[in-house]
Each structure stands twice: as C-alpha cells, then as structure tokens.
Coordinates of C-alpha atoms and ligand atoms in Angstrom, one line a residue:
X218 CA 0.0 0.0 0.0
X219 CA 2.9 2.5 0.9
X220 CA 4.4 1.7 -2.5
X221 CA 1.1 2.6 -4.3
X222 CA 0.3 6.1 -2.3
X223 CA 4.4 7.1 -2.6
X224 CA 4.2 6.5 -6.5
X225 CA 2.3 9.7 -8.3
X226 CA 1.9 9.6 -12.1
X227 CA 0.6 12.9 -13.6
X228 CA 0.9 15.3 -16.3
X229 CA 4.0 16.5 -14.4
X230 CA 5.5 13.2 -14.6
X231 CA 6.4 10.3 -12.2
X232 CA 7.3 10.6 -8.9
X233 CA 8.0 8.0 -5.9
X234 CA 9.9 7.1 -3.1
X235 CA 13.6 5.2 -3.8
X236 CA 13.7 1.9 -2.8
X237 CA 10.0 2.0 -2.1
X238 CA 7.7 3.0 -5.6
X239 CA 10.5 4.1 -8.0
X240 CA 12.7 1.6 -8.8
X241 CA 15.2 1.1 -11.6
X242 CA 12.6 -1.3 -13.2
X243 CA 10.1 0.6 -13.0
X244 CA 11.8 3.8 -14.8
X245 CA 13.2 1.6 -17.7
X246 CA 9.7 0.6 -18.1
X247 CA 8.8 4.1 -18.6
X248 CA 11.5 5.2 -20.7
X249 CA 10.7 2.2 -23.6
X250 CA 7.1 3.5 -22.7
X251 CA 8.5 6.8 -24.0
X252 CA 10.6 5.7 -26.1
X253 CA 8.0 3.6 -28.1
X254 CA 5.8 7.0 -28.0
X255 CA 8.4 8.9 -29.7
X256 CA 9.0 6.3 -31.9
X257 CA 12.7 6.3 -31.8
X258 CA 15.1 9.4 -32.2
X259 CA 17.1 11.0 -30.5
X260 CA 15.9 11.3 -26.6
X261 CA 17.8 13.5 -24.1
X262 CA 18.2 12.5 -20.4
X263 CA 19.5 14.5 -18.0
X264 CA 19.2 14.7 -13.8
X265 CA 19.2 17.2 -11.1
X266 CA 22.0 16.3 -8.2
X267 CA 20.0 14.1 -6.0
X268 CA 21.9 11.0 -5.1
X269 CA 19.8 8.5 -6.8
X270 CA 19.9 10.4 -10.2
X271 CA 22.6 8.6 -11.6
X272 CA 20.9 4.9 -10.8
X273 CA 17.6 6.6 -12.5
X274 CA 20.1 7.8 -15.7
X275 CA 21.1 4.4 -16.2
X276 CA 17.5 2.5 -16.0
X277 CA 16.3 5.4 -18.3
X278 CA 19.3 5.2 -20.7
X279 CA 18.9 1.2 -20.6
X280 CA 15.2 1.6 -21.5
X281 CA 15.6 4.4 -24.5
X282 CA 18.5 1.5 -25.8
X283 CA 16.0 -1.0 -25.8
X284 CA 13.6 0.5 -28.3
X285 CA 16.0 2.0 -30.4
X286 CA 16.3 5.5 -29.5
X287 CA 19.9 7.5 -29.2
X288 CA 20.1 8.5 -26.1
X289 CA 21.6 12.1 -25.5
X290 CA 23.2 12.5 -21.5
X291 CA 23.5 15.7 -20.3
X292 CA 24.3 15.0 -16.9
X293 CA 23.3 17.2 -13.8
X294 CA 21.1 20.2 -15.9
X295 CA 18.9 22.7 -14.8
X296 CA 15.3 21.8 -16.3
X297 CA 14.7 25.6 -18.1
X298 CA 18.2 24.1 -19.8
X299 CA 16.9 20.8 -20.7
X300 CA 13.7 22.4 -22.3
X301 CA 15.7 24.6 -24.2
X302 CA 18.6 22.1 -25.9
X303 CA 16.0 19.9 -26.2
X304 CA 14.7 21.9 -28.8
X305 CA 18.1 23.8 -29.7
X306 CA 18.9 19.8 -30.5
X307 CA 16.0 19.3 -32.4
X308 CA 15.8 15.4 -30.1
X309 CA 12.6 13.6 -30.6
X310 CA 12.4 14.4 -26.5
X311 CA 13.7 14.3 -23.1
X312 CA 13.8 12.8 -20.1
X313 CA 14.7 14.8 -16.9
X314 CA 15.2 12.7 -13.7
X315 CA 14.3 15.0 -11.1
X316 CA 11.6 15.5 -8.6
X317 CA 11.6 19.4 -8.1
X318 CA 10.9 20.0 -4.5
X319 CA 10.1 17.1 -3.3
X320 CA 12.6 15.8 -0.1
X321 CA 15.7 14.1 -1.1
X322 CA 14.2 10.4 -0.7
X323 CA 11.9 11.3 -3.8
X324 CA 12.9 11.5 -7.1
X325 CA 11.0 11.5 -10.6
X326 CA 10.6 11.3 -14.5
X327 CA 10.1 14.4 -15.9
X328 CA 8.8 13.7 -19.8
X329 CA 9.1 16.2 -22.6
X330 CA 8.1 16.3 -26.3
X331 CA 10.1 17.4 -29.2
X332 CA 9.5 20.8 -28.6
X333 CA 11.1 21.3 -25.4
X334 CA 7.9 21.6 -23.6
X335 CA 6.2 19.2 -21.0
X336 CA 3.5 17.1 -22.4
X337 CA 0.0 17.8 -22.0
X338 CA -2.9 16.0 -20.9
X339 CA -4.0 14.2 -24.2
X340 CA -0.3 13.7 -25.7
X341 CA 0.7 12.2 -21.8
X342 CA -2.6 9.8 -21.8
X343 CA -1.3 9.0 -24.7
X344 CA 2.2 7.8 -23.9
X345 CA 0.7 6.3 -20.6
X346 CA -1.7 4.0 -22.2
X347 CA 1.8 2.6 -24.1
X348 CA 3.5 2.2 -20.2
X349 CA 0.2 0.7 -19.2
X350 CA -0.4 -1.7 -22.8
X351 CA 3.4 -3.2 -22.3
X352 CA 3.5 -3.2 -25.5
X353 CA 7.1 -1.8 -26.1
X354 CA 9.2 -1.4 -29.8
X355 CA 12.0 -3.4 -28.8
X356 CA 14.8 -3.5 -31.6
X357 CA 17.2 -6.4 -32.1
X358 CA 21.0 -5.6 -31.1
X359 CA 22.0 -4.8 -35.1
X360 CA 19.4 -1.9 -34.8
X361 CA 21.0 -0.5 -31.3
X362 CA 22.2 3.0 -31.1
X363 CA 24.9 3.8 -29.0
X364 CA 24.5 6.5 -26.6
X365 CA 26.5 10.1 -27.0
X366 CA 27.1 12.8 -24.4
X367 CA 26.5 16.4 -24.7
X368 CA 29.9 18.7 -23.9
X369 CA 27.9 22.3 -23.7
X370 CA 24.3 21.3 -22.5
X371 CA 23.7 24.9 -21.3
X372 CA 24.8 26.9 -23.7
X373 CA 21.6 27.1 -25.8
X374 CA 19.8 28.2 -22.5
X375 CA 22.7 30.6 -21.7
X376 CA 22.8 32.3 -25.1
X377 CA 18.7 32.8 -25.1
X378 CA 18.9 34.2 -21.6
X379 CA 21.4 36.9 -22.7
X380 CA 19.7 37.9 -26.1
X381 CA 16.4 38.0 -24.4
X382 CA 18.1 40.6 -21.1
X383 CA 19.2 43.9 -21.5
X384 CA 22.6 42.8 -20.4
X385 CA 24.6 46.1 -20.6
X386 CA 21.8 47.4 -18.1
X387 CA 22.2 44.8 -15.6
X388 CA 26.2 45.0 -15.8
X389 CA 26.2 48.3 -15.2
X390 CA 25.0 48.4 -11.5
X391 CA 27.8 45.7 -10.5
X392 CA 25.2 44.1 -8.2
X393 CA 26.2 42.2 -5.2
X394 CA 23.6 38.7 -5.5
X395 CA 23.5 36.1 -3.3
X396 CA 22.0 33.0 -4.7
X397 CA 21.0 29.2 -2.9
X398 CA 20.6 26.8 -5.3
X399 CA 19.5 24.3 -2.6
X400 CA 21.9 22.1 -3.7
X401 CA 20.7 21.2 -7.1
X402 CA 20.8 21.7 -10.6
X403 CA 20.9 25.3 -10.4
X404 CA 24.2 25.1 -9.6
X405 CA 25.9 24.3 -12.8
X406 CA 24.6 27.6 -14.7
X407 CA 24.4 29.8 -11.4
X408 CA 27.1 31.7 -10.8
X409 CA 28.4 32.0 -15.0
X410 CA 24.8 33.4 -16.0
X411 CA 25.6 36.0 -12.9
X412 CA 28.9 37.3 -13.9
X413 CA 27.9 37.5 -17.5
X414 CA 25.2 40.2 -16.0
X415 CA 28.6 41.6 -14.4
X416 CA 27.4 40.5 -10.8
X417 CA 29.6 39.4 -7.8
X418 CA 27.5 36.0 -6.9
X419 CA 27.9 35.2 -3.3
X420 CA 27.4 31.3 -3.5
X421 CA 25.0 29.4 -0.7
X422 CA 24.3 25.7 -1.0
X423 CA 25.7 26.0 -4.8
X424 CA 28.0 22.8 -4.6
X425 CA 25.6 20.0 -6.1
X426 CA 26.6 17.1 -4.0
X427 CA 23.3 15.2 -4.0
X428 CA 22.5 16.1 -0.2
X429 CA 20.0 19.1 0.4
X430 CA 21.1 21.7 2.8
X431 CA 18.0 22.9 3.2
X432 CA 14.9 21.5 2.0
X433 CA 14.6 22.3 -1.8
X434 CA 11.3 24.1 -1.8
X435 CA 12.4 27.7 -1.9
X436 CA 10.1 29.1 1.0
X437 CA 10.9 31.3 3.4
X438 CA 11.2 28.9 6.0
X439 CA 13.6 27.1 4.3
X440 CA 15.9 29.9 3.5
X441 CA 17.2 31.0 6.8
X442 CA 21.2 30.3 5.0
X443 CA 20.3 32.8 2.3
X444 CA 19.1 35.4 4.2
X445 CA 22.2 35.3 6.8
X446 CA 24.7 35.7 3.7
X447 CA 22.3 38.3 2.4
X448 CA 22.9 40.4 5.4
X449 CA 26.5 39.2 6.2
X450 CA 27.7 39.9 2.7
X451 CA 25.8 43.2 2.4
X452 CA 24.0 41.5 -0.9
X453 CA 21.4 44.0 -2.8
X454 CA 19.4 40.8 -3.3
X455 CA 18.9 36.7 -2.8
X456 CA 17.4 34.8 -4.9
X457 CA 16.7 30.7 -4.0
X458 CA 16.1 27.9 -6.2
X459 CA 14.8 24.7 -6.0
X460 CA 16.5 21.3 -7.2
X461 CA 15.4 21.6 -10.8
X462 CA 15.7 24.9 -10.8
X463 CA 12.2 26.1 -12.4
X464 CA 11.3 28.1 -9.8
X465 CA 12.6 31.1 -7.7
X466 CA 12.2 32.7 -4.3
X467 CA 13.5 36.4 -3.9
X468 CA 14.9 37.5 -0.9
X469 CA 15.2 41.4 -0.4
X470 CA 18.5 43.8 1.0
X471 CA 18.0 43.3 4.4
X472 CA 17.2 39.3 4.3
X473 CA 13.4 39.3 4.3
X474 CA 11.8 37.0 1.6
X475 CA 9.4 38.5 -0.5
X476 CA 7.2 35.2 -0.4
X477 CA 7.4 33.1 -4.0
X478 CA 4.1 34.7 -5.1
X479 CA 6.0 38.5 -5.4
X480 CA 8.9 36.5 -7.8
X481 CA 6.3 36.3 -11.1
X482 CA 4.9 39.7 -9.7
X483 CA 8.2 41.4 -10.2
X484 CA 9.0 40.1 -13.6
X485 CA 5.5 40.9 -15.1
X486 CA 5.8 44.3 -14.1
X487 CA 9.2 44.6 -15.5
X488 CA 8.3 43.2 -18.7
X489 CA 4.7 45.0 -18.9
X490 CA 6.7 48.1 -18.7
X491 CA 10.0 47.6 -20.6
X492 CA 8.5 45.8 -23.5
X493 CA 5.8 45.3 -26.2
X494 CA 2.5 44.9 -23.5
X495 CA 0.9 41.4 -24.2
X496 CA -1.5 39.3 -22.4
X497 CA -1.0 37.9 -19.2
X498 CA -1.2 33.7 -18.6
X499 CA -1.3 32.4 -14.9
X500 CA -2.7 29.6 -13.4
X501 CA -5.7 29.9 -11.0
X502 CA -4.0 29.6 -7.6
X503 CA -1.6 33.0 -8.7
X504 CA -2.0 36.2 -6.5
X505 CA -4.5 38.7 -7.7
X506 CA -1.7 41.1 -7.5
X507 CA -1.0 40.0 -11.5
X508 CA -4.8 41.5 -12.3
X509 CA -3.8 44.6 -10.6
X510 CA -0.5 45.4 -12.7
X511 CA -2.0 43.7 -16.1
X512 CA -4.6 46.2 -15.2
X513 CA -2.2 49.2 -15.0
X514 CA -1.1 47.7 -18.4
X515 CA -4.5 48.1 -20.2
X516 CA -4.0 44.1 -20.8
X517 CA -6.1 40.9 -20.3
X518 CA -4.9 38.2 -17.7
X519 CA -5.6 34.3 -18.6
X520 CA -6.3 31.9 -15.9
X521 CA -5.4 28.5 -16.2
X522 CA -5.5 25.1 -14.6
X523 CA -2.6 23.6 -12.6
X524 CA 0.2 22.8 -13.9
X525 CA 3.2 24.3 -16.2
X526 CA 2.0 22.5 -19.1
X527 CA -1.7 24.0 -19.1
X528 CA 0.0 27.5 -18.3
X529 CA 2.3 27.4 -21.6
X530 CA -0.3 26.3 -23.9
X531 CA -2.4 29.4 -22.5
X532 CA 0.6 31.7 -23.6
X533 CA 1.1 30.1 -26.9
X534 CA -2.4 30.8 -27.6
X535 CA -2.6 33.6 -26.6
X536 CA 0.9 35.1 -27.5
X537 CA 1.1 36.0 -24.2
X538 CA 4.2 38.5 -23.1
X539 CA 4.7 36.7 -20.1
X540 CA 3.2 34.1 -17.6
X541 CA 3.6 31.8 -15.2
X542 CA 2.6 30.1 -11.8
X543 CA 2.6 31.9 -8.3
X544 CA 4.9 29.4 -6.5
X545 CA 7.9 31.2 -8.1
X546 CA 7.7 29.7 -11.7
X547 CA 8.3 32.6 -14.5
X548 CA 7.5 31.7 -17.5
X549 CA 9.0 34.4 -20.3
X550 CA 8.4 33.1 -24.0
X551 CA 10.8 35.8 -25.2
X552 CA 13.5 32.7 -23.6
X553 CA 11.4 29.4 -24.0
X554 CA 7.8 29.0 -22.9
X555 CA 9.3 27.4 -19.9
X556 CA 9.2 27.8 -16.1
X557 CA 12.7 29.4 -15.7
X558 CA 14.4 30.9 -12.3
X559 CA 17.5 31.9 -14.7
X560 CA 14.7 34.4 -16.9
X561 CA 13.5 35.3 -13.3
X562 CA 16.3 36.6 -11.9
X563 CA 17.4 38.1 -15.2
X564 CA 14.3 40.1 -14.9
X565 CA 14.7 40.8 -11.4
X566 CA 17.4 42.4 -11.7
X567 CA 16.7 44.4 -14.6
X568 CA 13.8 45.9 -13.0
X569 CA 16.5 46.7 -10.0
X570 CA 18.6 48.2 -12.4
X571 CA 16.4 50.5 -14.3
X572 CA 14.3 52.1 -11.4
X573 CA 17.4 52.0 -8.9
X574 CA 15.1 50.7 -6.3
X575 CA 16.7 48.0 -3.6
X576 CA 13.7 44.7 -3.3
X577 CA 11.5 46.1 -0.4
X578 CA 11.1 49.6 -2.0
X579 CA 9.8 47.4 -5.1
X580 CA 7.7 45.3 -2.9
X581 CA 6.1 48.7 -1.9
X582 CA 4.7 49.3 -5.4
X583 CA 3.5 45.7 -5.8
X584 CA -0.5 45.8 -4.5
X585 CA -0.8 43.9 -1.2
X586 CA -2.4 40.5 -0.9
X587 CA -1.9 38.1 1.9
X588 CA -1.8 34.2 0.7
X589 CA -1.7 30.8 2.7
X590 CA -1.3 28.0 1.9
X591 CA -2.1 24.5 3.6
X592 CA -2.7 21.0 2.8
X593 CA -4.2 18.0 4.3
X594 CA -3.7 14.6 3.3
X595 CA -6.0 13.1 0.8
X596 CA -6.6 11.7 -2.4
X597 CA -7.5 12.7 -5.9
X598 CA -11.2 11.6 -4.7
X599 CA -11.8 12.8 -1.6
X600 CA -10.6 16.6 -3.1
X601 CA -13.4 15.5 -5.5
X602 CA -16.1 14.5 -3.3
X603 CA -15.1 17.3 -0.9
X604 CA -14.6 20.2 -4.0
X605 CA -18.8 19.3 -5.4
X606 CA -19.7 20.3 -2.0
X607 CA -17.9 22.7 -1.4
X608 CA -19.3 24.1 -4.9
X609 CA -23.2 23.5 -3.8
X610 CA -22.5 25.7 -0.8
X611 CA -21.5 28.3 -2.1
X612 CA -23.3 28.9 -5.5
X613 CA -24.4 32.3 -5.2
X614 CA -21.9 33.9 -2.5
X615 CA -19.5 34.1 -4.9
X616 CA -18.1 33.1 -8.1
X617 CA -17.4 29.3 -8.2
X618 CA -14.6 28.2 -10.7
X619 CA -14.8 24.8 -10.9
X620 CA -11.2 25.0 -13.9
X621 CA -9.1 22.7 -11.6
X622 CA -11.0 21.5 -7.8
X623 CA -12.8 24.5 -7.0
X624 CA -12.0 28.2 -6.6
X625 CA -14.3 30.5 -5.3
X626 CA -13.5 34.4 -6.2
X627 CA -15.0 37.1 -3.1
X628 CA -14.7 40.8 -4.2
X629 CA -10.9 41.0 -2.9
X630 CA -10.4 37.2 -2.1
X631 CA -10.7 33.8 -3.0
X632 CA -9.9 30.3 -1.9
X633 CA -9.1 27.7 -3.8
X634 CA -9.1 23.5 -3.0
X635 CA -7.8 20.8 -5.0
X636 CA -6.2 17.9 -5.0
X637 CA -1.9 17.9 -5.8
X638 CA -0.5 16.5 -8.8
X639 CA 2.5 14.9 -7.2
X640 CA 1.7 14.4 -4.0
X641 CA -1.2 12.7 -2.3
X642 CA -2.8 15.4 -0.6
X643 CA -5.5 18.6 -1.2
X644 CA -3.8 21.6 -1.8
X645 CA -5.6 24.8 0.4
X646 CA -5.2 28.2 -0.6
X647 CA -6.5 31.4 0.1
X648 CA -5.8 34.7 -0.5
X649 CA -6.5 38.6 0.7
X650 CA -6.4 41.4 1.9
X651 CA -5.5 40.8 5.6
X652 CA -3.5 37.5 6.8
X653 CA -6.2 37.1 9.2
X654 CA -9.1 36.8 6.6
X655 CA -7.0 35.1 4.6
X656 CA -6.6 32.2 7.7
X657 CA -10.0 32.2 8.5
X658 CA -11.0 31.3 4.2
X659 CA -8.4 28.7 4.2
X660 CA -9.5 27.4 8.2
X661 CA -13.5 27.0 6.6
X662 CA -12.5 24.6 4.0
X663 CA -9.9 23.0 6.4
X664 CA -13.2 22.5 8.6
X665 CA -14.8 21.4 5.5
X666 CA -12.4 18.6 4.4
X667 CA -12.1 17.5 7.6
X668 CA -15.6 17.1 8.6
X669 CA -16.1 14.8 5.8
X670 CA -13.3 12.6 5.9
X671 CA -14.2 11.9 9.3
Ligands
MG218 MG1 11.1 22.5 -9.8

C-alpha cells in the first residue's frame, strides 16, 4: 500500500519514493514506454543532483536503448536548460530525472516532447496507455544505437537568456547577488549566467553534491542560509532555487523573503513596462496582485489550470508576453515558454537596475495581498467529493470556478481547494487582503475537508 500512495503519475511526470515505488525497473519501463511513443530518435536525459539520479540515468538510458532511441546524457542540468537544448537539438524528447521540491528520498521522470515543452494531458494519456499496454518497440542488437554525451548542454539556455536581457543594463549596476541553489541543478549555470550580467554572486548551498542543505522548496522557512549571507555579505538581493531549478524565491537587501508569489509579480511588471504589452497567462491559484498590474497595463490576464504544461499552452495561444505560476515559476516566451528561475532573476534584476530601487522599495509598489497556503492529506477523490460540495454551498456567494478543484472568487479574495498532482494530498489556498481573513477562508475549508473525511 505504501508503495502505491508514494508512487504519483501525472501530467507532471512520475514521482516515488527510492527503494520503495520508484525503482530502476520501473523507470526503464517508462522510458521504452517513452521511447515507443516517440517512436525512436534521439531522446535527451539529464538529472538534477540528487543521489539516486545517476541509478535513475542508467535505468532510463537502458530503457531508450531497448527501443531503439539515441540516447543524449546531459548530466546534472537545470530543467529551463533541458527544455531549451531539447529543442536547440532538435531530439525527438527528453527525459529529466528529477523530482523538483520534493525531499531528497523522492525522485521522478520528468517527460518532454520534441518541442522542449512538457506534455500535455492528451499527448501524456497517450504515452501512458503505451506504459500501461506493455507493448514496447524493442529492436534487435544490429538496430541499437549507442548512446553520446553532450559537452555544452547549457549553452543554448545561456545564449537565449542573454539575447532576451538587457545585459549592458544589468552590468552596469555591478550588483552584489546572493544565490542558494538548494543544492541542485541550479548550480551548474548559477554563478556564470551571474557574472555574464557583471554580478559578484555570493554562493549558498551552490555545490551539487546530491544532499539538500536545506529542504529544496524555496520558501521562506527554508531559506534562513540565504538570508544570513544576504545580510553578512551586504548583498542587494537573494534569490533561491529549487532542485530543478524552475522556480525562484526572492529574498530582499535586508534578508526578508518576498514570499514566491512576489517572484512572477516582479518580472510581469518589468516586462509590462520595458517591453511590447501582451497578455498575461497564470494559473488559478496566482496572487490577484498580476490583475492589478496587467490592469495598470491596459491588458487581459488568462487563468489556467494547474500545472506548467496547461499554463504554456495558454501563452502560446494567446501570444502572451509573459506568464507563469505563483509558487515562483516565470514563465518568459521571449526565452522558451518554460518555467525558468534563470529568466526570473534576469528580470529581477533588470527591474533593480532600471528604477534603482533596492527589493523592499519594489515590494512597496507591488498591490498587497496576503496568501496561505495549507494542505491535508487526501486523495484525488476525496478533493473531488469534498470540492462538489464545497461548490453547492456556495453557489451564489460568490463566483465558483470549478477549472481545476474549485475556486471561489470574493470581491478582494478567494480560496481555492484541489487535489496535488504529485503528491497525495489537497492543496488549500486562500488569498487577501488581511492575513487574518486570509486564515479564516483557508480554516472553513480546512473544517470542510475534515468534517467529511471523518
Ligand atoms: Mg522544480
């Protein structure tokens, strides 16, 4: 039973527990699964620096063998990297082993089509009904391919980051930038993308040894090493990553964090106002702070379901400028339509640069919503159950959104319950204008959820 509840398979991938759900088996199954989707081709795999990653690479690179693909290792890569050679390599797809923020005994398949992006709903039923089917395009050894390595797997990213930035601004103001890259991925792009924007990176939990320093999710309780070197080192700003490196938390002059939520505030102002105005994209659980500025823009925000994938298909559609998710994940199509901290803190510190404002003064001009966020455990069907009443009680008191769970919208506040993609529990969310009123949305459906389970 712990096996089953520990393995999640979603649109964002697979995730499990090493040496209880994901096993080396299991992940070689999934990449001839993948494999047999793509129908050969070449197939990048790549890993962020958790210990089991290179035990995962070899299943997966085993697996691609088997059904004929080439596979491409990239070693330890940031996943905004991955996206981008993936495309910049023209492969069939990738495979990134990593399992984001998850604790270091978790790990996970990330799976990504030929375009560098993240497959969605249909194209991943799809593939899973080929895991599921066993029905795998095994080749005979005189139709093997042997595997090759990439030498320069970031360079693609790095060369899109740096046509996309105004670079000469950034260098000019010499920042001082501390950066945590909770041990992960991040670390191998880090501190050269810095010093190309003429910074002086002051590195924190930036050696990728496989252990995490600090749990990876980049919230502020996690980032107490950040904010002493912030204030130690006399930085101008933090930023933290997580394992894969997607998403980034900002941390201000005098150590405070700015809470994940302000991260694709910032950049959306900054591009809004430095560039060509465009729509907005941003999935449902994202601070109403975005309306405000998109507002102030004169342009339309798009709310989305959960999940990157649902989030870039609403800005290709829409040829949004700029999008993303509220848990720190900037998405800037003017890179890759990707979730990238590397584009985040790019745009960070442009915004820095060009009003000559320190974090907390820019904090100031970003409207003020309080968030929480909580979770109970639970399955996919008990956030159902739970979410269809929740939806009956309150038709009429406000609007119900029933996109992704169910999100009901107050005049200036909202909460939000569904069930996680890679975890098995129901997500809680509320947001507005006082912390308090903000606890006591998120404490009703608490109430709620637990009332019925019990
Ligand atoms: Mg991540």
């Amino acid at each position: 039973m712990k096996d089953r509840l520990s393995l999640k398979v979603s649109v964002s991938g697979v995730r499990g527990v090493i040496g209880e759900s994901l096993t080396p088996r299991l992940a070689a199954r999934f990449a001839q699964a993948f494999g047999t989707y793509l129908g050969g081709g070449k197939v990048v795999v790549g890993r962020d620096a958790r210990l089991s990653g290179p035990m995962l690479q070899e299943a997966v690179t085993a697996g691609l063998l088997a059904v004929g693909c080439r596979p491409v290792d990239v070693g330890l890569c940031p996943i905004p990297s991955f996206q981008v050679l993936t495309k910049a390599l023209q492969a069939r797809g990738g495979i990134a082993i990593t399992a984001s923020h998850n604790p270091g005994e978790w790990n996970g398949l990330k799976f990504i089509g030929e375009a560098g992006l993240f497959l969605n709903r249909s194209r991943f039923a799809e593939f899973n009904e080929i895991y599921h089917q066993g029905e795998f395009a095994l080749v005979p050894a005189d139709k093997m391919k042997p595997a090759v390595r990439e030498e320069a797997p970031l360079k693609p990213h790095l060369d899109r980051l740096l046509a996309a930035l105004d670079v000469d601004l950034v260098r000019r103001r010499r920042f001082r930038v501390a950066i945590d890259c909770a041990n992960g991925a991040g670390a191998a792009l880090a501190p050269e993308f810095l010093r190309r924007l003429g910074c002086r990176p002051i590195l924190v939990n930036a050696v990728p040894h496989g252990r995490f320093e600090r749990p990876p999710e980049p919230v502020p309780e996690n980032l107490g090493s950040l904010k002493r070197a912030v204030r130690a080192d006399r930085a101008d700003v933090g930023f933290a990553q997580d394992a894969d490196a997607d998403r980034l938390a900002v941390v201000d002059e005098a150590g405070r964090p700015l809470g994940e939520e302000l991260t694709l505030a910032l950049a959306v102002n900054r591009v809004l106002s430095s560039r060509t105005a465009g729509p907005v994209a941003v999935n449902l659980s994202t601070t109403r702070a975005i309306d405000d500025i998109a507002a102030a823009a004169g342009v339309p925000v798009f709310r989305t379901r959960i999940g990157e994938i649902n989030v870039v298909e609403e800005i290709l559609e829409r040829e949004a400028a700029i999008g993303g998710e509220g848990n720190g994940g900037v998405i800037w199509p003017a890179v890759r339509p990707c979730r990238d901290s590397f584009a985040a803190m790019g745009l960070v510190l442009e915004l820095m640069a060009a009003s000559g404002k320190r974090p907390s003064a820019l904090r100031r001009e970003i409207p003020a919503y309080h968030m929480v966020k909580d979770k109970v455990p639970g399955t996919a069907r008990q956030a159902h159950l739970i979410g269809k009443a929740l939806k009956k009680m309150y038709a009429g008191k406000g609007e119900v959104v029933t996109l992704d769970g169910v999100k009901v919208v107050f005049a200036d506040s909202w909460v939000h319950l569904r069930p996680s993609n890679t975890e098995p529990i129901i997500r809680i969310l509320a947001e507005a204008r006082t912390k308090p009123e903000a606890v006591r949305l998120v404490r009703l459906f608490k109430a709620e959820v637990k009332r019925r389970a019990s």
